[in-house]
């Protein structure tokens, strides 16, 4: 079998390059597609647009957790997980305790950027991958402590933007959970 004449090699090479470019573009388009979130998620608090910056690419979104965060003396915790193609993207949690039982927050990883105080609730902390808030709810009928936390996958976000996002998400989460738990009522 001999070599193909140059007159046929150049067009074949050009066609092969065009096909490779098209297939690469299709693969990148599939990878770049953002997964479709439910309109409201995580205890009915967050909208699709609230959480989209944390989703990254993927095909299948799985949300697990209860429909609300109505914590009581009997139902003391609620957690919501949002996964994309089996990878955790968002974790939102609420915990209720009797008054006087403080929440323990372990030290953060020293190799990570230092956390900063978050001016929400009685005590708050903010870091690049999430936020945590504690508050005391004193009401005529019931008093209790609440701890709220949220964290997310930020590797696909523009550097330096995650803390502002988590501050906004936590403010929204705090107001909703205070209402859902009847904090201060």
C-alpha positions as a LaTeX table, in Angstrom:
\begin{tabular}{lrrr}
\hline
Residue & $x$ (\AA) & $y$ (\AA) & $z$ (\AA) \\
\hline
Unk1 & 0.00 & 0.00 & 0.00 \\
Unk2 & 1.51 & 3.31 & $-1.07$ \\
Unk3 & 1.32 & 6.80 & 0.30 \\
Unk4 & $-1.71$ & 8.94 & $-0.48$ \\
Unk5 & $-0.99$ & 11.69 & $-2.97$ \\
Unk6 & $-0.53$ & 15.16 & $-1.48$ \\
Unk7 & $-3.57$ & 16.37 & $-3.33$ \\
Unk8 & $-5.77$ & 14.08 & $-1.16$ \\
Unk9 & $-3.83$ & 14.40 & 2.12 \\
Unk10 & $-4.38$ & 18.13 & 2.60 \\
Unk11 & $-8.21$ & 18.01 & 2.22 \\
Unk12 & $-8.44$ & 14.93 & 4.47 \\
Unk13 & $-6.35$ & 16.66 & 7.12 \\
Unk14 & $-8.52$ & 19.79 & 6.90 \\
Unk15 & $-11.72$ & 17.73 & 7.29 \\
Unk16 & $-10.24$ & 15.84 & 10.24 \\
Unk17 & $-9.32$ & 19.13 & 11.97 \\
Unk18 & $-12.80$ & 20.60 & 11.39 \\
Unk19 & $-14.47$ & 17.44 & 12.79 \\
Unk20 & $-12.15$ & 17.48 & 15.82 \\
Unk21 & $-12.92$ & 21.17 & 16.47 \\
Unk22 & $-16.67$ & 20.59 & 16.21 \\
Unk23 & $-16.55$ & 17.60 & 18.55 \\
Unk24 & $-14.42$ & 19.52 & 21.05 \\
Unk25 & $-16.87$ & 22.42 & 20.94 \\
Unk26 & $-19.77$ & 20.05 & 21.59 \\
Unk27 & $-17.97$ & 18.45 & 24.53 \\
Unk28 & $-17.21$ & 21.87 & 26.01 \\
Unk29 & $-20.81$ & 23.00 & 25.51 \\
Unk30 & $-22.03$ & 19.92 & 27.37 \\
Unk31 & $-19.55$ & 20.50 & 30.19 \\
Unk32 & $-20.38$ & 24.19 & 30.43 \\
Unk33 & $-24.12$ & 23.64 & 30.78 \\
Unk34 & $-25.39$ & 24.67 & 34.19 \\
Unk35 & $-27.75$ & 22.15 & 35.78 \\
Unk36 & $-31.40$ & 23.10 & 36.21 \\
Unk37 & $-32.26$ & 23.77 & 39.85 \\
Unk38 & $-35.78$ & 23.71 & 41.25 \\
Unk39 & $-37.36$ & 27.17 & 41.41 \\
Unk40 & $-37.14$ & 27.11 & 45.25 \\
Unk41 & $-34.94$ & 24.87 & 47.34 \\
Unk42 & $-33.48$ & 24.26 & 50.80 \\
Unk43 & $-36.45$ & 24.77 & 53.13 \\
Unk44 & $-38.11$ & 26.97 & 50.50 \\
Unk45 & $-35.58$ & 29.71 & 51.28 \\
Unk46 & $-33.42$ & 30.00 & 48.16 \\
Unk47 & $-34.41$ & 30.65 & 44.58 \\
Unk48 & $-32.74$ & 29.14 & 41.56 \\
Unk49 & $-30.78$ & 32.33 & 40.92 \\
Unk50 & $-29.58$ & 32.48 & 44.57 \\
Unk51 & $-27.72$ & 29.16 & 44.30 \\
Unk52 & $-26.70$ & 29.11 & 40.62 \\
Unk53 & $-23.24$ & 30.61 & 41.31 \\
Unk54 & $-22.39$ & 27.53 & 43.42 \\
Unk55 & $-23.61$ & 24.88 & 40.99 \\
Unk56 & $-20.88$ & 24.66 & 38.37 \\
Unk57 & $-21.43$ & 22.39 & 35.41 \\
Unk58 & $-23.24$ & 19.09 & 35.28 \\
Unk59 & $-26.39$ & 17.34 & 34.18 \\
Unk60 & $-28.33$ & 16.11 & 37.19 \\
Unk61 & $-29.27$ & 18.08 & 40.32 \\
Unk62 & $-30.35$ & 16.21 & 43.44 \\
Unk63 & $-31.83$ & 18.09 & 46.39 \\
Unk64 & $-32.34$ & 16.23 & 49.67 \\
Unk65 & $-33.81$ & 17.55 & 52.87 \\
Unk66 & $-37.14$ & 18.49 & 54.41 \\
Unk67 & $-39.45$ & 21.05 & 52.84 \\
Unk68 & $-39.04$ & 23.48 & 55.75 \\
Unk69 & $-36.84$ & 24.34 & 58.74 \\
Unk70 & $-39.64$ & 24.45 & 61.33 \\
Unk71 & $-37.55$ & 23.25 & 64.24 \\
Unk72 & $-39.15$ & 22.35 & 67.55 \\
Unk73 & $-38.04$ & 20.79 & 70.83 \\
Unk74 & $-38.70$ & 17.42 & 69.16 \\
Unk75 & $-37.34$ & 18.21 & 65.69 \\
Unk76 & $-34.01$ & 19.78 & 66.56 \\
Unk77 & $-32.19$ & 19.80 & 63.22 \\
Unk78 & $-32.72$ & 20.07 & 59.49 \\
Unk79 & $-30.21$ & 19.70 & 56.67 \\
Unk80 & $-30.46$ & 20.35 & 52.94 \\
Unk81 & $-27.93$ & 19.02 & 50.44 \\
Unk82 & $-27.71$ & 20.02 & 46.78 \\
Unk83 & $-25.59$ & 17.72 & 44.63 \\
Unk84 & $-24.71$ & 17.98 & 40.95 \\
Unk85 & $-23.87$ & 14.67 & 39.31 \\
Unk86 & $-23.24$ & 13.21 & 42.78 \\
Unk87 & $-20.86$ & 15.98 & 43.89 \\
Unk88 & $-21.86$ & 18.14 & 46.85 \\
Unk89 & $-22.40$ & 21.77 & 45.84 \\
Unk90 & $-24.40$ & 23.30 & 48.71 \\
Unk91 & $-24.99$ & 22.24 & 52.31 \\
Unk92 & $-27.47$ & 24.19 & 54.44 \\
Unk93 & $-28.20$ & 23.24 & 58.06 \\
Unk94 & $-30.14$ & 24.50 & 61.07 \\
Unk95 & $-29.84$ & 23.23 & 64.64 \\
Unk96 & $-31.95$ & 24.10 & 67.69 \\
Unk97 & $-30.82$ & 23.72 & 71.31 \\
Unk98 & $-32.20$ & 24.71 & 74.71 \\
Unk99 & $-31.13$ & 28.14 & 75.96 \\
Unk100 & $-27.75$ & 28.04 & 77.68 \\
Unk101 & $-26.25$ & 25.28 & 75.56 \\
Unk102 & $-23.76$ & 27.10 & 73.42 \\
Unk103 & $-22.61$ & 25.92 & 70.02 \\
Unk104 & $-18.98$ & 24.86 & 69.64 \\
Unk105 & $-17.22$ & 26.06 & 66.52 \\
Unk106 & $-13.93$ & 24.26 & 65.94 \\
Unk107 & $-10.95$ & 26.29 & 64.76 \\
Unk108 & $-10.67$ & 26.75 & 61.02 \\
Unk109 & $-7.91$ & 25.25 & 58.89 \\
Unk110 & $-4.86$ & 27.51 & 59.26 \\
Unk111 & $-3.90$ & 26.91 & 55.61 \\
Unk112 & $-7.13$ & 28.59 & 54.46 \\
Unk113 & $-7.77$ & 32.36 & 54.38 \\
Unk114 & $-8.77$ & 33.62 & 57.83 \\
Unk115 & $-12.49$ & 33.87 & 58.59 \\
Unk116 & $-14.02$ & 37.19 & 59.49 \\
Unk117 & $-16.85$ & 38.16 & 61.83 \\
Unk118 & $-20.29$ & 38.28 & 60.26 \\
Unk119 & $-22.69$ & 40.88 & 61.69 \\
Unk120 & $-25.75$ & 38.65 & 61.70 \\
Unk121 & $-27.48$ & 37.03 & 64.68 \\
Unk122 & $-25.71$ & 37.11 & 68.04 \\
Unk123 & $-22.51$ & 35.68 & 66.62 \\
Unk124 & $-21.50$ & 35.06 & 63.04 \\
Unk125 & $-18.48$ & 33.94 & 61.09 \\
Unk126 & $-17.76$ & 34.12 & 57.36 \\
Unk127 & $-15.13$ & 32.38 & 55.30 \\
Unk128 & $-14.51$ & 31.78 & 51.62 \\
Unk129 & $-16.61$ & 28.61 & 51.49 \\
Unk130 & $-19.50$ & 29.45 & 53.80 \\
Unk131 & $-20.97$ & 31.15 & 56.83 \\
Unk132 & $-22.28$ & 30.27 & 60.28 \\
Unk133 & $-24.59$ & 32.22 & 62.59 \\
Unk134 & $-25.81$ & 31.61 & 66.14 \\
Unk135 & $-28.64$ & 33.43 & 67.86 \\
Unk136 & $-30.86$ & 33.22 & 70.91 \\
Unk137 & $-34.60$ & 33.24 & 70.26 \\
Unk138 & $-36.53$ & 34.54 & 73.28 \\
Unk139 & $-40.27$ & 34.39 & 73.05 \\
Unk140 & $-43.33$ & 34.49 & 75.27 \\
Unk141 & $-44.00$ & 30.79 & 74.67 \\
Unk142 & $-40.58$ & 29.35 & 73.90 \\
Unk143 & $-36.91$ & 30.31 & 74.08 \\
Unk144 & $-34.08$ & 28.44 & 72.36 \\
Unk145 & $-30.72$ & 28.76 & 70.62 \\
Unk146 & $-30.35$ & 28.45 & 66.85 \\
Unk147 & $-27.28$ & 27.72 & 64.78 \\
Unk148 & $-27.46$ & 28.20 & 61.03 \\
Unk149 & $-24.75$ & 27.16 & 58.62 \\
Unk150 & $-24.29$ & 27.10 & 54.91 \\
Unk151 & $-21.37$ & 26.12 & 52.75 \\
Unk152 & $-20.78$ & 25.64 & 49.08 \\
Unk153 & $-18.44$ & 24.64 & 46.34 \\
Unk154 & $-16.66$ & 27.77 & 45.10 \\
Unk155 & $-13.95$ & 26.44 & 42.77 \\
Unk156 & $-15.82$ & 27.65 & 39.68 \\
Unk157 & $-16.56$ & 31.13 & 41.06 \\
Unk158 & $-14.56$ & 34.25 & 40.30 \\
Unk159 & $-11.93$ & 34.60 & 43.08 \\
Unk160 & $-12.84$ & 37.13 & 45.74 \\
Unk161 & $-16.61$ & 36.97 & 45.19 \\
Unk162 & $-17.68$ & 34.10 & 47.45 \\
Unk163 & $-17.80$ & 35.99 & 50.77 \\
Unk164 & $-20.25$ & 38.55 & 49.42 \\
Unk165 & $-22.43$ & 35.72 & 48.08 \\
Unk166 & $-22.39$ & 33.82 & 51.40 \\
Unk167 & $-23.19$ & 37.02 & 53.33 \\
Unk168 & $-26.23$ & 37.61 & 51.12 \\
Unk169 & $-27.35$ & 33.97 & 51.31 \\
Unk170 & $-26.98$ & 33.88 & 55.10 \\
Unk171 & $-28.97$ & 37.10 & 55.58 \\
Unk172 & $-31.82$ & 35.64 & 53.53 \\
Unk173 & $-31.56$ & 32.27 & 55.29 \\
Unk174 & $-31.55$ & 33.87 & 58.76 \\
Unk175 & $-34.71$ & 35.89 & 58.13 \\
Unk176 & $-36.57$ & 32.91 & 56.71 \\
Unk177 & $-35.58$ & 30.50 & 59.47 \\
Unk178 & $-36.43$ & 33.02 & 62.19 \\
Unk179 & $-39.93$ & 33.12 & 60.72 \\
Unk180 & $-40.15$ & 29.33 & 60.21 \\
Unk181 & $-39.00$ & 28.52 & 63.75 \\
Unk182 & $-41.08$ & 31.32 & 65.31 \\
Unk183 & $-37.90$ & 32.80 & 66.77 \\
Unk184 & $-38.80$ & 35.53 & 69.25 \\
Unk185 & $-42.56$ & 34.93 & 69.06 \\
\hline
\end{tabular}
